[in-house]
PDB file of C-alpha atoms in Angstrom:
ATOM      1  CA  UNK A1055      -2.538  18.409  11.068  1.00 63.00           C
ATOM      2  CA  UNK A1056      -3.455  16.878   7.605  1.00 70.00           C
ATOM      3  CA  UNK A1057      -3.496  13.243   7.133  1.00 93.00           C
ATOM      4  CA  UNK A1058      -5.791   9.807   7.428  1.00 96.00           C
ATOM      5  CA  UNK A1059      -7.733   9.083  10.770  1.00 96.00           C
ATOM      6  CA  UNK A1060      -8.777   5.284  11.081  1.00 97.00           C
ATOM      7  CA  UNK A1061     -10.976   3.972  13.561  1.00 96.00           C
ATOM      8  CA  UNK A1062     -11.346   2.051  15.754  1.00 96.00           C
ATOM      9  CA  UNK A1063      -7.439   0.520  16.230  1.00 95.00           C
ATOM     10  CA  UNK A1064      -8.976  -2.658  17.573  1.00 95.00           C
ATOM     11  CA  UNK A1065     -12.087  -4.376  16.577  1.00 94.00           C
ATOM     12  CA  UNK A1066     -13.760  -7.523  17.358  1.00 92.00           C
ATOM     13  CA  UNK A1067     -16.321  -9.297  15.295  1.00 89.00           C
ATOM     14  CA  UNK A1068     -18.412 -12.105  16.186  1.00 88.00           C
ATOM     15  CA  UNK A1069     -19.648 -14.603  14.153  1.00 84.00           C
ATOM     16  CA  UNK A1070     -22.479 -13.477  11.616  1.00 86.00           C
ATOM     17  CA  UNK A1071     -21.769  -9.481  12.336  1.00 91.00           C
ATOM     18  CA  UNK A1072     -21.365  -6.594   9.764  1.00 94.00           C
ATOM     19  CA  UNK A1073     -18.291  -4.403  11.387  1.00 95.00           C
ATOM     20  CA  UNK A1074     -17.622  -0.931   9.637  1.00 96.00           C
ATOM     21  CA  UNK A1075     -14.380   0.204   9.971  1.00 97.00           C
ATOM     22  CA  UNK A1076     -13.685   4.213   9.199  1.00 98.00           C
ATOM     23  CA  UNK A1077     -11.213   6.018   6.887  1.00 98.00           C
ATOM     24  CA  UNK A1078     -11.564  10.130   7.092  1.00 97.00           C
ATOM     25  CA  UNK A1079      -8.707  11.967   5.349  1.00 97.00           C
ATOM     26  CA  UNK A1080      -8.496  16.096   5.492  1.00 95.00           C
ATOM     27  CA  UNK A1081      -6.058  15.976   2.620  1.00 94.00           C
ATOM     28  CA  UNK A1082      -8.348  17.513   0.074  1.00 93.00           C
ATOM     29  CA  UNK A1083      -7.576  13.993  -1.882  1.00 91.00           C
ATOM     30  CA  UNK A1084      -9.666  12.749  -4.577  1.00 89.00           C
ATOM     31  CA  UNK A1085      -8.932   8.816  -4.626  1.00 89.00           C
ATOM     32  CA  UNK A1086      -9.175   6.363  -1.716  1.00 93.00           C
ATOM     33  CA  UNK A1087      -8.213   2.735  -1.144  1.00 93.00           C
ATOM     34  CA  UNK A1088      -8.678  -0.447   1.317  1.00 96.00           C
ATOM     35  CA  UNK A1089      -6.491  -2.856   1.555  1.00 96.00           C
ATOM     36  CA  UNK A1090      -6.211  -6.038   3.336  1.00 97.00           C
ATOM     37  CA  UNK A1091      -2.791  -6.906   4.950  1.00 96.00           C
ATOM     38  CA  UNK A1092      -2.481 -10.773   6.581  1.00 93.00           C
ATOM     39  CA  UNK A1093       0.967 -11.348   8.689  1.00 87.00           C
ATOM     40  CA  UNK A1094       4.097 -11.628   6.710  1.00 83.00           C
ATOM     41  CA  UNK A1095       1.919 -10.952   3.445  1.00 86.00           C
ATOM     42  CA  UNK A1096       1.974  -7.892   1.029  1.00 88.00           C
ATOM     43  CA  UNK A1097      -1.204  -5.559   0.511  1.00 93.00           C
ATOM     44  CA  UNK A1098      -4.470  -6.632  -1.153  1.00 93.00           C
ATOM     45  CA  UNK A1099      -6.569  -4.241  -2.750  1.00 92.00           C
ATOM     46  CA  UNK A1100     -10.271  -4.509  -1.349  1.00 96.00           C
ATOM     47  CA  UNK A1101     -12.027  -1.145  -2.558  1.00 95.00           C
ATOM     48  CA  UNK A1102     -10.729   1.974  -4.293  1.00 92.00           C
ATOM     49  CA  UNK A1103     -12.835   5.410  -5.519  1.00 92.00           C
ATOM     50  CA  UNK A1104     -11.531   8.191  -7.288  1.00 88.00           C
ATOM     51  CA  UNK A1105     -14.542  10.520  -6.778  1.00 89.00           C
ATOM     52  CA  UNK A1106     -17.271  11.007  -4.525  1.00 93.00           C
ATOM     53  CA  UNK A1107     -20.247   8.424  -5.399  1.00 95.00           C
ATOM     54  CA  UNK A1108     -18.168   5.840  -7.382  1.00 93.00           C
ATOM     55  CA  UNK A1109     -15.959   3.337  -6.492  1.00 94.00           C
ATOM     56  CA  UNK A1110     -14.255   0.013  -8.043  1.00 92.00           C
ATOM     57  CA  UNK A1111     -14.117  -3.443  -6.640  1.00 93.00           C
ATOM     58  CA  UNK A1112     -10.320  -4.278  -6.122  1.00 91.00           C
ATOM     59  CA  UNK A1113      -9.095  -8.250  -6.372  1.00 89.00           C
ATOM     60  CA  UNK A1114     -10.380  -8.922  -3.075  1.00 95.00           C
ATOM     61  CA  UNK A1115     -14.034  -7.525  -2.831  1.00 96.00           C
ATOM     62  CA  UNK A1116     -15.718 -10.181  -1.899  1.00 96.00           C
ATOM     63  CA  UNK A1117     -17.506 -10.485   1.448  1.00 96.00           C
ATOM     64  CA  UNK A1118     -16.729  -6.536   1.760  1.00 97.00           C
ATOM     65  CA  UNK A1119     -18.731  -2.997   0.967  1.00 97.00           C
ATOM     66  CA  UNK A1120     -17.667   0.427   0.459  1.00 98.00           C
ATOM     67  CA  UNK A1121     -19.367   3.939   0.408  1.00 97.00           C
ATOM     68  CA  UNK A1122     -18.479   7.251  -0.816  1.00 97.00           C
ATOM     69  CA  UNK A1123     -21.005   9.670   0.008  1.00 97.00           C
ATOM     70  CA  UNK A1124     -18.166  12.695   0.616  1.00 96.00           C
ATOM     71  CA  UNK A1125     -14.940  12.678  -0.298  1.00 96.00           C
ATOM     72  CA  UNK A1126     -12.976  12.625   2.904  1.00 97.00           C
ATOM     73  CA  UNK A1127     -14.874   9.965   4.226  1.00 98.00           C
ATOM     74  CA  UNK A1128     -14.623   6.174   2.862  1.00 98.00           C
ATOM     75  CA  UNK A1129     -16.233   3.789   5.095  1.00 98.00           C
ATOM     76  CA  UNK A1130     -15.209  -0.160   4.387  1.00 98.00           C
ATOM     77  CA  UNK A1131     -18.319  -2.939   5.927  1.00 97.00           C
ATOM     78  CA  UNK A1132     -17.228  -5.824   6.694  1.00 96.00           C
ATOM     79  CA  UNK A1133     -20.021  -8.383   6.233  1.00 94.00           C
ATOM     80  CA  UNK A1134     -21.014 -11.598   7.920  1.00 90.00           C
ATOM     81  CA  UNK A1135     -20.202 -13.336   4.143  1.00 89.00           C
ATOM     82  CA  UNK A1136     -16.587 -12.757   5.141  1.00 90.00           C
ATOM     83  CA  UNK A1137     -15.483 -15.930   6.160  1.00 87.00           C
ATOM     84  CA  UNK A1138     -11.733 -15.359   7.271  1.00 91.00           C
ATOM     85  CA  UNK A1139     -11.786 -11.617   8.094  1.00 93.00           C
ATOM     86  CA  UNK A1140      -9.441 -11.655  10.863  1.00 94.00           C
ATOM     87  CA  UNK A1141      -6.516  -9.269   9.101  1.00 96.00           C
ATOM     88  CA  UNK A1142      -4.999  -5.818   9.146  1.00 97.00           C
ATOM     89  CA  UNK A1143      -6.897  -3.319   7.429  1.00 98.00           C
ATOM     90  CA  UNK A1144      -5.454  -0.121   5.700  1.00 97.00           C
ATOM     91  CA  UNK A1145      -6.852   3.103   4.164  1.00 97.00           C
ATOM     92  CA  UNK A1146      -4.691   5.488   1.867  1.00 94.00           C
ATOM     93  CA  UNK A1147      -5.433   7.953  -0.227  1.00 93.00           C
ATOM     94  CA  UNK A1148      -3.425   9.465  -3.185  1.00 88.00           C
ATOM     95  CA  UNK A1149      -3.948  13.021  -4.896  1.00 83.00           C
ATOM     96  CA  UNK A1150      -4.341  14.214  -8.607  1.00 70.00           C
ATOM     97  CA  UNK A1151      -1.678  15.054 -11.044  1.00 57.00           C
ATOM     98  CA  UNK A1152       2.294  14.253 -10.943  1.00 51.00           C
ATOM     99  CA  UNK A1153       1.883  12.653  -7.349  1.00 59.00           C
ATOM    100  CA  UNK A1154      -0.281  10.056  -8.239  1.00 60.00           C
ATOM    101  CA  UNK A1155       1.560   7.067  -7.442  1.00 70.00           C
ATOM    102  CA  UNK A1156       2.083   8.519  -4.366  1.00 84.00           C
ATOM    103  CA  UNK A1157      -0.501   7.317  -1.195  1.00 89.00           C
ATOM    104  CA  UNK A1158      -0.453   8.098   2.317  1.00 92.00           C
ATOM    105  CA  UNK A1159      -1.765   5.092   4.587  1.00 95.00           C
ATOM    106  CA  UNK A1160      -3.291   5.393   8.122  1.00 96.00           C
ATOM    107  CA  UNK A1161      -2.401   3.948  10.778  1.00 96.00           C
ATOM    108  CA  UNK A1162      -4.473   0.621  10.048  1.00 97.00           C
ATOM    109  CA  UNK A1163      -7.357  -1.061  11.988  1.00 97.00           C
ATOM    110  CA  UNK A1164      -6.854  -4.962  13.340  1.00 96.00           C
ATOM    111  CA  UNK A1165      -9.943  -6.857  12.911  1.00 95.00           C
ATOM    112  CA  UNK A1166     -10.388 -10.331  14.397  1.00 93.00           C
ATOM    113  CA  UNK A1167     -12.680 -12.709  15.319  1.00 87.00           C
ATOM    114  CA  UNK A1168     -14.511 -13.726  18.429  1.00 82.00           C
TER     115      UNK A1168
ATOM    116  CA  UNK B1412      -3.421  -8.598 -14.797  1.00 66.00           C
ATOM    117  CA  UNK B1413      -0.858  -7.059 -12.638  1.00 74.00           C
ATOM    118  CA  UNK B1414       2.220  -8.791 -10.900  1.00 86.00           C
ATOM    119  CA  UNK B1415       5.173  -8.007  -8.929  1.00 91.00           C
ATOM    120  CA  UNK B1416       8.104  -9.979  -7.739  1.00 93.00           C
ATOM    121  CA  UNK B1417      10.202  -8.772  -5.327  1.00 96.00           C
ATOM    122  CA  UNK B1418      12.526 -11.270  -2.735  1.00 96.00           C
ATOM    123  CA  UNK B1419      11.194 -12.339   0.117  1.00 95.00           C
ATOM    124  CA  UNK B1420      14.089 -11.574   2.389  1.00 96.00           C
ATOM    125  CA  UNK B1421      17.216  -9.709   2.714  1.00 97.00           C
ATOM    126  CA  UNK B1422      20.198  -9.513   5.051  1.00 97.00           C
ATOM    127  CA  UNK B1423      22.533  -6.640   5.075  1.00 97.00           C
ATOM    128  CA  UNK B1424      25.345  -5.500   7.667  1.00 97.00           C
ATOM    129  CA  UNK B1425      24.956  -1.900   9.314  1.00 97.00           C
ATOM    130  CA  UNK B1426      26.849   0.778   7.348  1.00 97.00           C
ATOM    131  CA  UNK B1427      26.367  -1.405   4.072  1.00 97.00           C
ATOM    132  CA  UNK B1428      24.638  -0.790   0.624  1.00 97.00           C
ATOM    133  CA  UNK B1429      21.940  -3.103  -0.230  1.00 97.00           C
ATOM    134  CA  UNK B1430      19.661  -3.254  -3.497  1.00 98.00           C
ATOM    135  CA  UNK B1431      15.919  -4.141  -3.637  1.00 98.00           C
ATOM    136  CA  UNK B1432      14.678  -5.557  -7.119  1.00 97.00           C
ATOM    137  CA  UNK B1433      11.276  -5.869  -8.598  1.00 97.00           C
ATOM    138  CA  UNK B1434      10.109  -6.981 -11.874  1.00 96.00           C
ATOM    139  CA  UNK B1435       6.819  -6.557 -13.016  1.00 93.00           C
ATOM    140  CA  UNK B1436       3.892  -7.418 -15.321  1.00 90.00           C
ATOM    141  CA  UNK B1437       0.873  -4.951 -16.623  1.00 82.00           C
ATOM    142  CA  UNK B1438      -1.731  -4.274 -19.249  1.00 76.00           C
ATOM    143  CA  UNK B1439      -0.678  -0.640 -18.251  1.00 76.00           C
ATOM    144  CA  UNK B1440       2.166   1.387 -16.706  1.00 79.00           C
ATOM    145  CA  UNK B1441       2.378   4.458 -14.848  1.00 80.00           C
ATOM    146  CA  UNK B1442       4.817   4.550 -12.852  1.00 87.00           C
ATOM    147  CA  UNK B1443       6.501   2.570 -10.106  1.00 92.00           C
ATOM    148  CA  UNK B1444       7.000   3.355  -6.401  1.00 92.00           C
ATOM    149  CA  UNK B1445       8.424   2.085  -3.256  1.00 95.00           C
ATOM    150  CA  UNK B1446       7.231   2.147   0.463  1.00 96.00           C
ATOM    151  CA  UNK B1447       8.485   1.100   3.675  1.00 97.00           C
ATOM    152  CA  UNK B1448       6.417  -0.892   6.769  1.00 97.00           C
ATOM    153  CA  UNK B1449       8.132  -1.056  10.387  1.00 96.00           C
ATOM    154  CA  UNK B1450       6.285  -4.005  11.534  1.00 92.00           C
ATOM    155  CA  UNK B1451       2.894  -3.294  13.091  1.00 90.00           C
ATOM    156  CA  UNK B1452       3.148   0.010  11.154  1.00 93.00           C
ATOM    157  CA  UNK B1453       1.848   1.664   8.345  1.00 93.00           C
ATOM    158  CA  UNK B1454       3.517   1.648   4.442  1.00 94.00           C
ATOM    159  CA  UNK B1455       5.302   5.069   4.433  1.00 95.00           C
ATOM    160  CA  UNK B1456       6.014   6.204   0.743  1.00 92.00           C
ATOM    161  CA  UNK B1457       9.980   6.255  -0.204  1.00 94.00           C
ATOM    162  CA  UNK B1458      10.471   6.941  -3.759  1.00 92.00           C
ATOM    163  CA  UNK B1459       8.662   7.041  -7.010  1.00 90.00           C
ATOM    164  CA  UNK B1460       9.387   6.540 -11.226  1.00 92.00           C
ATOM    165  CA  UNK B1461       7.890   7.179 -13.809  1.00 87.00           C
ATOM    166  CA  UNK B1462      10.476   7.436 -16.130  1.00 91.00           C
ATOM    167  CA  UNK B1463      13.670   5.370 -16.532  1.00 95.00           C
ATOM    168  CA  UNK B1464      16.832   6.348 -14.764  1.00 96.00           C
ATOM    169  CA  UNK B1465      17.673   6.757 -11.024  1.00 96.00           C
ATOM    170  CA  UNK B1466      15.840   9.285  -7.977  1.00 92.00           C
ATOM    171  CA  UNK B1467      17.943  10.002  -5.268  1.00 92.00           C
ATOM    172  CA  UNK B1468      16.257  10.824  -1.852  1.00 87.00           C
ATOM    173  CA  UNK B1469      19.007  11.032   1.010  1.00 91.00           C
ATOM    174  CA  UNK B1470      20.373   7.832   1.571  1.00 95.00           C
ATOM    175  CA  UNK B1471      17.341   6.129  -0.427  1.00 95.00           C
ATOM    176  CA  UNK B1472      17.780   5.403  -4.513  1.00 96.00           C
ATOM    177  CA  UNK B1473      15.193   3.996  -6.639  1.00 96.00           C
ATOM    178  CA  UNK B1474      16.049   3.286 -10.321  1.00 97.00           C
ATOM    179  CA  UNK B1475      13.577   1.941 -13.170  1.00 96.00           C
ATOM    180  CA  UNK B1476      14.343   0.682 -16.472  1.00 96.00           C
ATOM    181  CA  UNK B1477      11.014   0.501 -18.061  1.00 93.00           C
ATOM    182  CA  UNK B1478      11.879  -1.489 -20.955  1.00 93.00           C
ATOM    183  CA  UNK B1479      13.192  -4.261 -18.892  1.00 94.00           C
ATOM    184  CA  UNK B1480       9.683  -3.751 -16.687  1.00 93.00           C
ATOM    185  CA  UNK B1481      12.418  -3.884 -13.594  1.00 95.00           C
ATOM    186  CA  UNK B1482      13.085  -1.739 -10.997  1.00 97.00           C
ATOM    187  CA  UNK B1483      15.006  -1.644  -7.948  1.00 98.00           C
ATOM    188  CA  UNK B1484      15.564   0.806  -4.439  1.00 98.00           C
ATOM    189  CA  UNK B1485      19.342   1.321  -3.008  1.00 98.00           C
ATOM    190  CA  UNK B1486      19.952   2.020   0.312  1.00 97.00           C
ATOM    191  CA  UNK B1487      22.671   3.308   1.353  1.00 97.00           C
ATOM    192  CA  UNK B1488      24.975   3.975   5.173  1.00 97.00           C
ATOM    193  CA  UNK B1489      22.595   1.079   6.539  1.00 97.00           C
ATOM    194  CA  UNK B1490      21.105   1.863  10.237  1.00 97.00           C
ATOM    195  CA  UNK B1491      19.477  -0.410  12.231  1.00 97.00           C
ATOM    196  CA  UNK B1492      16.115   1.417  11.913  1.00 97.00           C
ATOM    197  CA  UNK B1493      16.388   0.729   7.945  1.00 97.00           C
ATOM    198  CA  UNK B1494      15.224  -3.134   9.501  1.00 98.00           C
ATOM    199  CA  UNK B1495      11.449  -3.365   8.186  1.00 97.00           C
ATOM    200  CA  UNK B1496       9.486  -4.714   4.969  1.00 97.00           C
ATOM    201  CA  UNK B1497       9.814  -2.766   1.919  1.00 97.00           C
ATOM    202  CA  UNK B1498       7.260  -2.770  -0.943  1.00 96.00           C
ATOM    203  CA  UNK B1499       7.334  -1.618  -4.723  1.00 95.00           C
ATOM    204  CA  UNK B1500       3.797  -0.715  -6.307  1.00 92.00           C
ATOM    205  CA  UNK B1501       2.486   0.209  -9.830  1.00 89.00           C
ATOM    206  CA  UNK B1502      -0.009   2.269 -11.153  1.00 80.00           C
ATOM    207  CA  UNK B1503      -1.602   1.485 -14.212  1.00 75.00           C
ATOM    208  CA  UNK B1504      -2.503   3.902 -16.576  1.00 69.00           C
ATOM    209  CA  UNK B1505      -6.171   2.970 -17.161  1.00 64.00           C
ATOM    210  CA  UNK B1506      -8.912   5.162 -16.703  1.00 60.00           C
ATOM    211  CA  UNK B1507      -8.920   4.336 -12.539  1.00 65.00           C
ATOM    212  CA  UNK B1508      -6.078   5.058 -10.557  1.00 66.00           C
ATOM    213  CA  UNK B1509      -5.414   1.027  -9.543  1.00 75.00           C
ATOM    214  CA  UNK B1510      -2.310   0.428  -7.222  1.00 80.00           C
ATOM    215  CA  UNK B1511      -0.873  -2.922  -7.329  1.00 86.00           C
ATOM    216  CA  UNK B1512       1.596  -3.845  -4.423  1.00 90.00           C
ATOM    217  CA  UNK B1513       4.559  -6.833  -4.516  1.00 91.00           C
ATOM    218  CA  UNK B1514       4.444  -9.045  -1.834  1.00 90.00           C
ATOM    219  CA  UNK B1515       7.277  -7.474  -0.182  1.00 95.00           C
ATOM    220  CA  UNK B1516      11.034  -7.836   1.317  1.00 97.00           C
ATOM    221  CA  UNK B1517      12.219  -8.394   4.705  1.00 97.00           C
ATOM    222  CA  UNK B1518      15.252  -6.658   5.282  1.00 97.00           C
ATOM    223  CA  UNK B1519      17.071  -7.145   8.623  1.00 97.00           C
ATOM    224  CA  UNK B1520      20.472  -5.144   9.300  1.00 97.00           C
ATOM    225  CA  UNK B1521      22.159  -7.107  11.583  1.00 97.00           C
ATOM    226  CA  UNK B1522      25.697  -5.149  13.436  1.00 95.00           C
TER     227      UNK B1522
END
């Protein structure tokens, strides 16, 4: 079945850790997001790329680092100069053309702290 | 920059229509969509604009009046499992495909 695989669900950081989470879509989509999600709160845009090898910082980039080496796979670090990165963390993608506005999420990773 | 208001809660009786409004500023416009999150869930997409006038989807609307930077999703023959967060979201039309997101509505359908 097509759609977004993110791993792990659960995650645990300790203090002064890098955590990766991963985002793999087989939806043949071209641009990919992050966003950060805290309770009760609306989505923040970490990271986005539309191609392979390039990618934007989003309003929240800070304390965070992306790669897109192929284009179903956008990794998202989370580094130790994160200070509050206990959140809910989702991955979407969106395709080309008339659909653009249109992204499909997966099912989120929760990241907290130990 | 972008913004996006939306209220932060709404209550609506089962079998009842209720409306969803967002207004919204941006150096560039797109198009504007909608998305629903059960809680501890993922957004799921809904509708989407990108030019003025209503979409009908089942029991799901969304209308846009572009001049008026203002949109708003309808939903209609409330059911309980309607009860969840719903978020509107624009695309600007720079040279990236940015998404902005509101901060979202509430909505609880109460019996």
């Amino acid at each position: 079945d097509g759609g977004i695989t993110q791993s792990p669900k659960y995650l645990f950081r300790k203090e002064g850790q890098n955590v990766t989470l991963s985002c793999e879509q087989n939806l043949n989509h071209d641009a990919m997001y992050w966003y950060r999600q805290d309770p009760g709160q609306g989505l923040r845009l970490i990271y986005y790329s539309q191609i392979v090898n390039d990618f934007q910082k989003g309003d929240i980039a800070e304390g965070y680092s992306v790669s897109r080496e192929k284009k179903e796979s956008f990794p998202l670090t989370v580094t130790s100069a994160q200070k509050n990165p206990t959140a809910f963390y989702l991955c979407a993608s969106s395709p080309e053309g008339l659909a653009k506005n249109i992204q499909y999420f997966g099912a989120g990773t929760r990241l907290s702290v130990l | 920059g972008q913004s996006l208001e939306q209220p932060s809660e709404v209550t609506a009786v089962e079998g009842a229509i209720v409306q969803i409004n967002c207004t919204y500023q941006t150096s560039g416009f797109y198009g504007l969509s909608w998305y629903q999150q059960h809680d501890g869930g993922a957004p799921t997409f809904l509708s989407y604009n990108a030019l003025d006038g209503l979409e009908e989807t089942g029991r799901f609307s969304s209308f846009l009046s572009r001049s008026d930077s203002y949109g708003y999703l309808l939903l209609q023959e409330l059911q309980m499992k309607d009860s969840a967060s719903y978020f509107c979201a624009v695309l600007n039309s720079g040279g990236y495909q940015k998404v902005t997101f509101g901060t979202g509505t509430k909505l609880q359908v109460i019996p």
